[in-house]
XYZ file of C-alpha atoms in Angstrom:
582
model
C 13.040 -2.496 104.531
C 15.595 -4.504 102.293
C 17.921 -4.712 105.280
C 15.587 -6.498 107.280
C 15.887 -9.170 104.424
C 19.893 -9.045 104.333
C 20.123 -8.834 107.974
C 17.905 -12.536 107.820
C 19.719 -14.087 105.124
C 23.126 -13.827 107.292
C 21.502 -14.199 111.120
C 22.752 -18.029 110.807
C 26.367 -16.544 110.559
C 25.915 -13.848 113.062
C 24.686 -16.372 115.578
C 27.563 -18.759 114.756
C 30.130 -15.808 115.148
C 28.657 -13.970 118.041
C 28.111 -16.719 119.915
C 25.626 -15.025 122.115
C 22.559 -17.433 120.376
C 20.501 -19.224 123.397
C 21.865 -22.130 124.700
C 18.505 -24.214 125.463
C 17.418 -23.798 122.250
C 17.996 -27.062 119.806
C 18.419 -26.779 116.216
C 14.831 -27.245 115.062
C 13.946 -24.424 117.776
C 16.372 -21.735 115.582
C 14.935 -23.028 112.534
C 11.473 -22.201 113.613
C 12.641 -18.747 114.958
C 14.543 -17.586 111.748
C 11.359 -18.530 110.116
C 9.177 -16.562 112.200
C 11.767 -13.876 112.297
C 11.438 -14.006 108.404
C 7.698 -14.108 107.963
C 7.564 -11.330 110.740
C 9.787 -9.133 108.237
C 7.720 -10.188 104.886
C 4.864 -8.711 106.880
C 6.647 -5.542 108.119
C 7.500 -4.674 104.511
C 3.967 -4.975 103.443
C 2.519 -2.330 106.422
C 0.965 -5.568 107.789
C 2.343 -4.861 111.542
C -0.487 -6.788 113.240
C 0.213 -9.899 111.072
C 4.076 -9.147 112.327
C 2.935 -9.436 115.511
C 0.760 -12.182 115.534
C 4.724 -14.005 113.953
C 6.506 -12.135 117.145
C 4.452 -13.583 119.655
C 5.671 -17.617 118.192
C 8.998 -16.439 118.978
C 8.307 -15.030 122.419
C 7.301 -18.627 122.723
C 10.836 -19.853 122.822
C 12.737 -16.886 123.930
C 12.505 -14.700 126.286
C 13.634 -11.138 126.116
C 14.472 -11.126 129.764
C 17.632 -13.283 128.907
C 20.125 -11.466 127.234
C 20.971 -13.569 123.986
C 20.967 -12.563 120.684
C 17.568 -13.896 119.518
C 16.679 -11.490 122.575
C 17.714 -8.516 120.983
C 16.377 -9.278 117.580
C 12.938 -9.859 119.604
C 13.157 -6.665 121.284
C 14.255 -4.272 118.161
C 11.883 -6.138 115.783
C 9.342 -4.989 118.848
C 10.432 -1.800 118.880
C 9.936 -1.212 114.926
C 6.603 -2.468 114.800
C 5.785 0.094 117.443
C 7.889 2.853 115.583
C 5.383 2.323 112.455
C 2.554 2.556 114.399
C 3.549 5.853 116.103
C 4.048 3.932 119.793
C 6.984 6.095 120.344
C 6.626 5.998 124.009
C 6.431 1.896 123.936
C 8.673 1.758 121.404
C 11.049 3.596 123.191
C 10.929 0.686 126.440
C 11.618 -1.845 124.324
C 14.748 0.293 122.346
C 16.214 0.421 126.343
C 15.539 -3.080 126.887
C 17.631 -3.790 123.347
C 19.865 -1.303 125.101
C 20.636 -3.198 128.348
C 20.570 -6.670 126.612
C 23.525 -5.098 123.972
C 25.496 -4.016 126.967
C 25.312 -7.363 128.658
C 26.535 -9.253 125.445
C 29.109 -6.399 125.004
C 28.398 -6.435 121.407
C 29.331 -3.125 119.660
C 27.273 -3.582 116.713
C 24.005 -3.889 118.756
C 25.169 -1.332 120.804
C 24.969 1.015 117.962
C 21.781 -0.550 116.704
C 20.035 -0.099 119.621
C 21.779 3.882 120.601
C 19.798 4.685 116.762
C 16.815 2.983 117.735
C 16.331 5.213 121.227
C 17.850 8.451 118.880
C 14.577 7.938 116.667
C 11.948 7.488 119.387
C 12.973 10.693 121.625
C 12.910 12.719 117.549
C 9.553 11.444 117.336
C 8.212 12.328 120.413
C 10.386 16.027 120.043
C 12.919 15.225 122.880
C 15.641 16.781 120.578
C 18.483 16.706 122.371
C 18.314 13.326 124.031
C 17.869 12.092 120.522
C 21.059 14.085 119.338
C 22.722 12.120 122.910
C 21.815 8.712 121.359
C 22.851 9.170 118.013
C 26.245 10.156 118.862
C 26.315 7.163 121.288
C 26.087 5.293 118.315
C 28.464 6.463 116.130
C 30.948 5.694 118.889
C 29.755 2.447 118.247
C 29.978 2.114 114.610
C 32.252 2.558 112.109
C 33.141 2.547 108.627
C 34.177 -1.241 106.303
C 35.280 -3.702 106.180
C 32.222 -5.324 107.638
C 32.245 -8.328 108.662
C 29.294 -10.502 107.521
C 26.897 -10.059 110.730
C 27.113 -6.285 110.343
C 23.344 -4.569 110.655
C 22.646 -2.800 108.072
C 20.929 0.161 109.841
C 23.762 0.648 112.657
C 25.913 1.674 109.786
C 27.326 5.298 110.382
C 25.599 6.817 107.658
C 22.337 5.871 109.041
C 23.152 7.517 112.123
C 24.475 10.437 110.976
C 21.706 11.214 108.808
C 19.509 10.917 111.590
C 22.338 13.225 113.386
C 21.471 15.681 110.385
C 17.661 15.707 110.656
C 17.431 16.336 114.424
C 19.322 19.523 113.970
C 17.538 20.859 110.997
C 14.746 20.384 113.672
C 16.861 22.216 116.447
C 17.537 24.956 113.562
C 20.249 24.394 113.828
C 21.730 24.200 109.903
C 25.162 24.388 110.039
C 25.374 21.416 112.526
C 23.060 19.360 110.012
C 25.013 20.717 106.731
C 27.951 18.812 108.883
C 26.408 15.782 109.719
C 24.513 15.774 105.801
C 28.140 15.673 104.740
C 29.467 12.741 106.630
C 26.688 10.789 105.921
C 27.344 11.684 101.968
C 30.868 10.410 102.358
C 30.523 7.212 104.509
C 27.012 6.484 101.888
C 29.257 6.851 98.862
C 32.206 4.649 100.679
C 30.113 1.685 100.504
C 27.781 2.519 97.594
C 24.716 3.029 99.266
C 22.534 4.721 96.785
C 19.842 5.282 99.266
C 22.155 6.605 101.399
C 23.541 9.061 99.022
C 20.164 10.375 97.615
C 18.919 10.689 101.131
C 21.988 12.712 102.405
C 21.689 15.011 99.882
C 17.983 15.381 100.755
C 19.020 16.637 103.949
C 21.501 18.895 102.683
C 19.310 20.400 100.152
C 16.806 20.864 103.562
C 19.671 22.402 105.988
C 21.041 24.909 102.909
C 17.414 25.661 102.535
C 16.973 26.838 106.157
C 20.206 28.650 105.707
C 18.520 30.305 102.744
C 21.347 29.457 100.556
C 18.873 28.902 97.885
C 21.470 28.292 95.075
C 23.153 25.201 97.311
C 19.683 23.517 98.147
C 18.426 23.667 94.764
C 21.928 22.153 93.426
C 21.536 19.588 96.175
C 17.623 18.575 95.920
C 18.778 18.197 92.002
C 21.335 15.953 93.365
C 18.823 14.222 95.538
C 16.532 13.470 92.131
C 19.744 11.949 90.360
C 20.571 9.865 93.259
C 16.815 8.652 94.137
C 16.373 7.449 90.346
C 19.588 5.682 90.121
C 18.502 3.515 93.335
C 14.943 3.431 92.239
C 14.469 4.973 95.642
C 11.040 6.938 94.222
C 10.045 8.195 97.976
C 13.298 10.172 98.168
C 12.519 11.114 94.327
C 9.151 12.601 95.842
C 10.565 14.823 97.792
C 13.353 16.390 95.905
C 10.608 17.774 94.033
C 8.762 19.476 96.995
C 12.630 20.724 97.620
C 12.511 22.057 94.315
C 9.723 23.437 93.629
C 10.450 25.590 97.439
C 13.232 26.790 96.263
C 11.610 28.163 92.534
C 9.016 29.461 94.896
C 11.822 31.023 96.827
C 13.084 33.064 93.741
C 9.297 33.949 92.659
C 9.292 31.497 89.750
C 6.002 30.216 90.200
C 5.932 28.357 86.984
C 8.816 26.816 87.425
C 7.879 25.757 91.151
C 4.436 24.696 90.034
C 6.141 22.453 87.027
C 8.037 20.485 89.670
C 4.755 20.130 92.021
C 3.271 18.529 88.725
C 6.299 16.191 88.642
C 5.932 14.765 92.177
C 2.234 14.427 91.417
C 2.834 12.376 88.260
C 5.359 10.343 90.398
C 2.942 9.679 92.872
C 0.068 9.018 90.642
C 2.506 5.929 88.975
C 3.845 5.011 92.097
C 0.596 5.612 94.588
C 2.418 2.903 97.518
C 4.967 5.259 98.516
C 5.768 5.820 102.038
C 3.008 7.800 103.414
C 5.144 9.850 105.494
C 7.645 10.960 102.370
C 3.802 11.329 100.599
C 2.176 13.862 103.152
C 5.317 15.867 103.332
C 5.152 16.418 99.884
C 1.820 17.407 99.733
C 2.346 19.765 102.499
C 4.487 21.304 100.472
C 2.219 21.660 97.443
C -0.293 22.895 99.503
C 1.682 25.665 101.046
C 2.558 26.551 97.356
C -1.023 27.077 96.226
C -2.220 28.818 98.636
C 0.535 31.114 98.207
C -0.292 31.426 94.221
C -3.781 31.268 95.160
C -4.625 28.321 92.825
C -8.006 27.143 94.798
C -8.779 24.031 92.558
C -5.172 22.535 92.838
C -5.320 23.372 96.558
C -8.505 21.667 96.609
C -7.676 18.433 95.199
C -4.535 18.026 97.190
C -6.648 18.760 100.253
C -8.886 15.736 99.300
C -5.399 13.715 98.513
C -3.975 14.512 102.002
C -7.638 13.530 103.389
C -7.580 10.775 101.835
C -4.136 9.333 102.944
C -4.949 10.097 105.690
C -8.142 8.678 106.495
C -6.507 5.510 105.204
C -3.572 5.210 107.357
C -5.399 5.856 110.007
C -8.151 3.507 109.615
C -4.970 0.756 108.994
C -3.087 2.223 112.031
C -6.425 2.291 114.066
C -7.268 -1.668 113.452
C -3.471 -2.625 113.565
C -2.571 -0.873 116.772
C -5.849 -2.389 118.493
C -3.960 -6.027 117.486
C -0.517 -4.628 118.921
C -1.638 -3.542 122.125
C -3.600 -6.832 122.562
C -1.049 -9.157 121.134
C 1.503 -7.409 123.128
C -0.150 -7.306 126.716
C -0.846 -11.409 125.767
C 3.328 -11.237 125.611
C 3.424 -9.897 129.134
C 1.290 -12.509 130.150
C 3.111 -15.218 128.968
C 6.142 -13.991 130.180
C 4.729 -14.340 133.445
C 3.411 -17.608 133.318
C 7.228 -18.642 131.760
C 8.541 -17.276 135.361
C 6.272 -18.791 137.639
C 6.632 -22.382 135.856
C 10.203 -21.903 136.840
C 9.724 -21.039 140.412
C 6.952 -23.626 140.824
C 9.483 -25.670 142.788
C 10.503 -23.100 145.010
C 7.247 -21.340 146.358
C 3.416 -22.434 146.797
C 2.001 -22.835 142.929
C -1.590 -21.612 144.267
C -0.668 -18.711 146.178
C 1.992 -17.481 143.379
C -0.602 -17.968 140.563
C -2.865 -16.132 141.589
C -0.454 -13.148 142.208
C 1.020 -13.300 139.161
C -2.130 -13.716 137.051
C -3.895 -10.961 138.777
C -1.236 -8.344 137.943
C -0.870 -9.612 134.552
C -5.341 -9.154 134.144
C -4.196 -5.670 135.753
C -1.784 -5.013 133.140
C -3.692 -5.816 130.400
C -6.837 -3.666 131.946
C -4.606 -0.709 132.318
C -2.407 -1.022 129.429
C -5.172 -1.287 126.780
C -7.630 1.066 128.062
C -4.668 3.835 128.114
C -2.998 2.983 124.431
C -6.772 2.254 123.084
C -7.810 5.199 124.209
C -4.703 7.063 123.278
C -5.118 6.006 119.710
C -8.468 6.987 119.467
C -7.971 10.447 120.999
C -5.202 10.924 117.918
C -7.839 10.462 115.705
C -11.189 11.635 117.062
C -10.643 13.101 120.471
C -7.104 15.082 120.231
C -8.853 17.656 122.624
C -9.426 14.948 125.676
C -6.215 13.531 126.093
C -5.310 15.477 129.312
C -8.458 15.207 130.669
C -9.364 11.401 130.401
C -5.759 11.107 131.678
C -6.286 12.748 134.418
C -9.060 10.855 135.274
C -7.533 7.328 135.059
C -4.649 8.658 137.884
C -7.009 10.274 139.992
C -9.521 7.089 140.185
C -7.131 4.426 139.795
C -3.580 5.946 141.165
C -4.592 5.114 144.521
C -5.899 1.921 144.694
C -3.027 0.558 141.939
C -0.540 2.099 145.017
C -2.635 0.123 147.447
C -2.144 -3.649 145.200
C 1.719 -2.342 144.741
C 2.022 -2.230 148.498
C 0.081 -5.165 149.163
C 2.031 -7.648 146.245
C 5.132 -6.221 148.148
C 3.769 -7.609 151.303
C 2.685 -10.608 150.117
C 6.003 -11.652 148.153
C 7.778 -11.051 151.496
C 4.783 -13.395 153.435
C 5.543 -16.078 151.198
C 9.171 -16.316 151.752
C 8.005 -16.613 155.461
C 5.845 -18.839 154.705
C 3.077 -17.179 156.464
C 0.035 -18.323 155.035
C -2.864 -17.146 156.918
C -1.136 -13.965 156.605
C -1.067 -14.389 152.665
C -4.196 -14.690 152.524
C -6.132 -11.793 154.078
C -3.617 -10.167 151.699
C -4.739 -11.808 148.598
C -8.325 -10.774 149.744
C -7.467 -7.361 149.724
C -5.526 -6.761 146.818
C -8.931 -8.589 145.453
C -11.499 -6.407 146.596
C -8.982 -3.617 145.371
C -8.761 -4.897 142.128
C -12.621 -5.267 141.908
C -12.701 -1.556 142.784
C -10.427 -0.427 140.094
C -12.122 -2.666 137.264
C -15.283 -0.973 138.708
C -14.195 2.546 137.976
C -12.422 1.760 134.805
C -15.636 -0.043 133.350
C -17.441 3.491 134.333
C -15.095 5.448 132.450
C -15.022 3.226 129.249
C -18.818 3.340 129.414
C -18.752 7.498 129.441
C -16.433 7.137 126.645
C -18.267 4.301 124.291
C -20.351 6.676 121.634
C -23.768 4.242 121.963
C -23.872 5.702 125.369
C -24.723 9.109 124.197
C -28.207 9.688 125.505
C -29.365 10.462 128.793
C -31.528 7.188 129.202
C -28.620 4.627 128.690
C -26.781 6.560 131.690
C -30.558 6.464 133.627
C -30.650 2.583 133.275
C -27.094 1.968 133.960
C -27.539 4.133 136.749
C -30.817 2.091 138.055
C -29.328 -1.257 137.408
C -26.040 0.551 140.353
C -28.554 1.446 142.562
C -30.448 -1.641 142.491
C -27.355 -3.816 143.348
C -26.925 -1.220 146.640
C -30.518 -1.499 147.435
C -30.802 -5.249 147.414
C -28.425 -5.564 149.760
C -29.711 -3.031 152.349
C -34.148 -4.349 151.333
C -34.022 -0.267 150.615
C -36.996 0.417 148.210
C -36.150 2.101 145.374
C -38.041 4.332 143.271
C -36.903 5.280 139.035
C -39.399 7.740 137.446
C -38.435 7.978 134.199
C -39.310 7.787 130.720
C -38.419 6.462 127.059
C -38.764 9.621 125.897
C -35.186 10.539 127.225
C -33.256 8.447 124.671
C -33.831 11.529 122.578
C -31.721 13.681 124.657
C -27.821 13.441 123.945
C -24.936 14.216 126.174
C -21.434 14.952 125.506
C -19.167 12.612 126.781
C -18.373 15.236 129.662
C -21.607 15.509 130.682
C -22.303 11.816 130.855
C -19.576 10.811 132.696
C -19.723 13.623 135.408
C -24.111 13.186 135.816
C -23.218 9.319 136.312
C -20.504 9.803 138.608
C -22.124 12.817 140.922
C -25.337 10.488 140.372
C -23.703 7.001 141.734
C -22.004 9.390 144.526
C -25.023 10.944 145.932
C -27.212 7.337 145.753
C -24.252 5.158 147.150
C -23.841 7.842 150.141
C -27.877 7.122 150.607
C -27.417 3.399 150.880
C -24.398 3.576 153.072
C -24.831 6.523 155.039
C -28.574 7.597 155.644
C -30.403 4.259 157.129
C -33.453 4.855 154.463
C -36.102 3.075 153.671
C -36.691 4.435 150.482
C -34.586 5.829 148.182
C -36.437 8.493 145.193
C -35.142 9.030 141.354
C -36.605 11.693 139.155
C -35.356 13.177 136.073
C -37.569 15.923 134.594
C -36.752 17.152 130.704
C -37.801 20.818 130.565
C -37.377 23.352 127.354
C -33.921 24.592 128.613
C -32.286 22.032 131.090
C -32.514 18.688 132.652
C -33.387 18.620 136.629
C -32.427 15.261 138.366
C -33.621 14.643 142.041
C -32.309 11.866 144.214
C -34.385 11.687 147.401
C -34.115 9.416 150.625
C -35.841 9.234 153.889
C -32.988 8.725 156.014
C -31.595 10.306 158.903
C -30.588 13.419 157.272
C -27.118 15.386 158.366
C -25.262 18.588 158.758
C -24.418 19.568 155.723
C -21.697 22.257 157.119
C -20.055 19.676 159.126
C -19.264 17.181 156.443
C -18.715 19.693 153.485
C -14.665 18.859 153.223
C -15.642 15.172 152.577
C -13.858 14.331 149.000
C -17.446 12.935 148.092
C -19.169 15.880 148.172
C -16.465 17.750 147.033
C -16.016 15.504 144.055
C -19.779 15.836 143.278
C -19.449 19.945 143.211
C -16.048 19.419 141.335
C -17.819 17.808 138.798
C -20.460 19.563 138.510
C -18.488 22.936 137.702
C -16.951 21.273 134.717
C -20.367 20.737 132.992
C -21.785 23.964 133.818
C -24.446 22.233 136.282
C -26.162 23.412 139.438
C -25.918 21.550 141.970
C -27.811 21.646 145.515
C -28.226 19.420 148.357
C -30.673 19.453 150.966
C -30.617 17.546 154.574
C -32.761 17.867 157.499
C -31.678 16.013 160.173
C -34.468 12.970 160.545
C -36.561 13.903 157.333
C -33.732 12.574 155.047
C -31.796 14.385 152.083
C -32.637 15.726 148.288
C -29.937 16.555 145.856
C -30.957 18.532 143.316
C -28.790 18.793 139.615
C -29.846 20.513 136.880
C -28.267 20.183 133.209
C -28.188 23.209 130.514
């Protein structure tokens, strides 16, 4: 965190000596931005990443990623961290290429190896081991040992990278690779008196010598990790030469000598309770491995409710901060867009080109927060839906988001031609497609939203669809069904697959069947739930339509709830579908 602060204190020189700062930004513009850049930082160091962003978005304001400039990359890595805290590894790692590509462009070596540790970190956090491994030792090509000049970034230094080298091959098992790595990062740390650096490298050699089992090295090197934490006040390290410790007492069956150095890191952490929370939960991880093996249940017990409680609370921060990011970063995109079509006013029609570029920005922000809201909340209540809702955002929106893609491709091209009738029609598709997909998106963020739980919500909502389709066609329609029902709840599953096989079977009614009157009944007996939907209409063949993806769909979805489902037409006496709900 302090070289954020160093990195600030110097930008004035690094822009002065690069010479890559943005040249239509005046001086009170760069003041405002290394202000910004500053209180963005403050923030950072506090956990406060939402209130970061919220200091971001001012400087997206006057610069613009998509030039390559210096302020650029700051923009872009400071993006990046703020989505490394909040474990957006997968948006983080976009923005660590984009820091990438702008580096390259300024051919600046430092950023270079900046932004090679940045992508090394996102593909070990997301377990893409060997890609990481790729990065890092991209970067080191990059870096190199003092003199420094004064722009230098702190965290592009070789001994960062080369501990990060070291900890994505302790995760590859790899331990004599790490021991390797460990040790130049030792060196190059004690070359420029990095005491962080030191106590961390020995950390990792303590960890590698330990996976060796080479007990006697790791414990000489996690007591080495202790000295080195304390003499840089670096008390997160300090944590976790204990849990290094205290494994390696375990490791020679000297419990009391293990469980003494558990008590340690507890003590540490009681003084010192606004610790990392990462360096905190693997220590406890560690204590809790060690009493279950020495079968101490009220020590395990209370570390249980620690960890809980950690927990509970960095989620609950992560949960409310991430909500701001994704927000506050989709309003980014946005702007960006407006920024490029106030350029290229001059050049094409303003109302046509609006209108394109604001709807796929609205589509952006639809798609983007409904997938990383929902993401986040899976982590933390729903771990066990992730492939499934997933799979239901490609399958209802893939093919009309191909359909816009196609469409804005079309358009772009009509506009150079200036073919404006022909822009139009296309406008007015890609709008009724875009109605569409907000359509099935709001049906599967109602299935998901936890007030929806009970079979009548999904009855109304289903009565206020039908009577929309009705309207339009004078079809009479008929809803028997009671209060009484807001009693019965329904899984998630079950309420989004009964309202979607539901819709399906009433808007084939309205479009299909020329009915006068269209029937809803939903019985509630001991053991199941029996809906009928009934019309008058012309009736069909079932056989002859049964490869339709509607009716397929329905049956699909009825299998994954366990329902029954049956359908009954008679040609001029009209159809009844029958499902019934364990």
């Amino acid at each position: 965190m302090n070289c954020r602060l160093l990195i600030l204190f110097l930008f004035p020189l690094f822009v002065s000596a690069q010479g890559h700062s943005n040249p239509d930004l005046n001086k009170q513009d760069e003041q405002f931005i290394l202000k910004a850049f500053n209180n963005a930082d403050n923030y950072m160091n506090s956990d406060h990443y939402d209130s970061a962003q919220l200091w971001l978005n001012k400087i997206y304001l006057k610069v613009s990623y998509r030039k390559p400039s210096l302020f650029s990359y700051f923009l872009t890595s400071r993006q990046a961290e703020v989505y490394y805290y909040n474990n957006l590894h997968e948006l983080g790692l976009q923005e660590a290429f984009k820091g990438e590509n702008i580096a390259s462009i300024l051919k600046d070596s430092t950023l270079m190896a900046d932004a090679c540790n940045f992508i090394g970190l996102f593909y070990m956090n997301n377990n893409k081991l060997k890609d990481a491994v790729k990065y890092f030792r991209k970067g080191l090509k990059f870096a190199h040992q003092p003199p420094y000049t004064a722009e230098y970034i702190e965290l592009s230094k070789p001994h960062h990278i080369n501990g990060n080298l070291a900890e994505a091959f302790e995760k590859l098992h790899q331990p004599d690779s790490a021991v390797y790595y460990s040790r130049e990062s030792l060196n190059e740390s004690k070359q420029i008196n990095s005491k962080r650096g030191t106590a961390t490298a020995f950390l990792n050699l303590g960890n590698a010598y330990f996976q060796k089992n080479n007990i006697d090295s790791a414990k000489k090197y996690f007591e080495s990790t202790r000295i080195a934490a304390l003499a840089g006040n670096d008390f997160d390290v300090e944590l976790n030469s204990y849990s290094g410790l205290a494994n390696c007492a375990a490791a020679y069956d000297q419990e009391k000598e293990a469980l003494s150095k558990l008590e340690m890191g507890f003590t540490l952490l009681k003084k010192y309770p606004q610790l990392n929370d990462f360096y905190s939960l693997m220590f406890l991880e560690t204590a809790i491995k060690l009493y279950r093996q020495y079968n101490d249940q009220i020590k395990l017990i209370k570390t249980l409710e620690l960890k809980n409680r950690i927990q509970t609370a960095t989620y609950a921060r992560n949960n409310t901060q991430i909500q701001t990011l994704l927000l506050t970063g989709l309003k980014n995109e946005k702007l960006i867009f407006n920024l490029e079509l106030a350029e290229s006013e001059n050049k094409q029609s303003l109302a046509n080109t609006r209108v394109y570029v604001l709807l796929l920005v609205l589509l952006s922000i639809i798609i983007a927060f409904i997938a990383y809201r929902y993401y986040a909340l899976q982590r933390l209540r729903l771990a066990n839906l992730r492939s499934k809702i997933s799979q239901d955002l490609h399958d209802e929106v893939g093919a009309t988001l191909s359909g816009i893609a196609m469409y804005s491709y079309i358009t772009k091209e009509q506009i150079k031609n200036q073919e404006h009738d022909s822009v139009n029609n296309s406008l007015d598709i890609i709008k009724d497609n875009a109605g569409e997909m907000v359509a099935k998106l709001n049906d599967i963020v109602w299935a998901v939203h936890p007030h929806q739980d009970n079979l009548f919500s999904l009855l109304e909502r289903l009565k206020d669809f039908a009577a929309q389709l009705a309207t339009v066609k004078n079809i009479r329609l008929v809803f028997d069904i009671s209060e009484s029902l807001a009693m019965l709840k329904l899984s998630m599953e079950q309420r989004k697959n009964i309202y979607l096989i539901c819709k399906e079977g009433i808007n084939n009614a309205v479009k299909y069947s020329n009915c006068k009157t269209i029937v809803v009944q939903v019985a509630h007996y001991q053991r199941f739930i029996q809906i009928l939907i009934d019309d008058d209409g012309s009736g069909f063949l079932i056989d002859e339509v049964r490869k339709g993806n509607g009716l397929t769909n329905m049956a699909s979805r009825a299998m994954e709830i366990n329902a029954d489902l049956k359908m009954e037409s008679i040609i001029g006496f009209g159809t009844k579908i029958s499902l019934s709900i364990k």
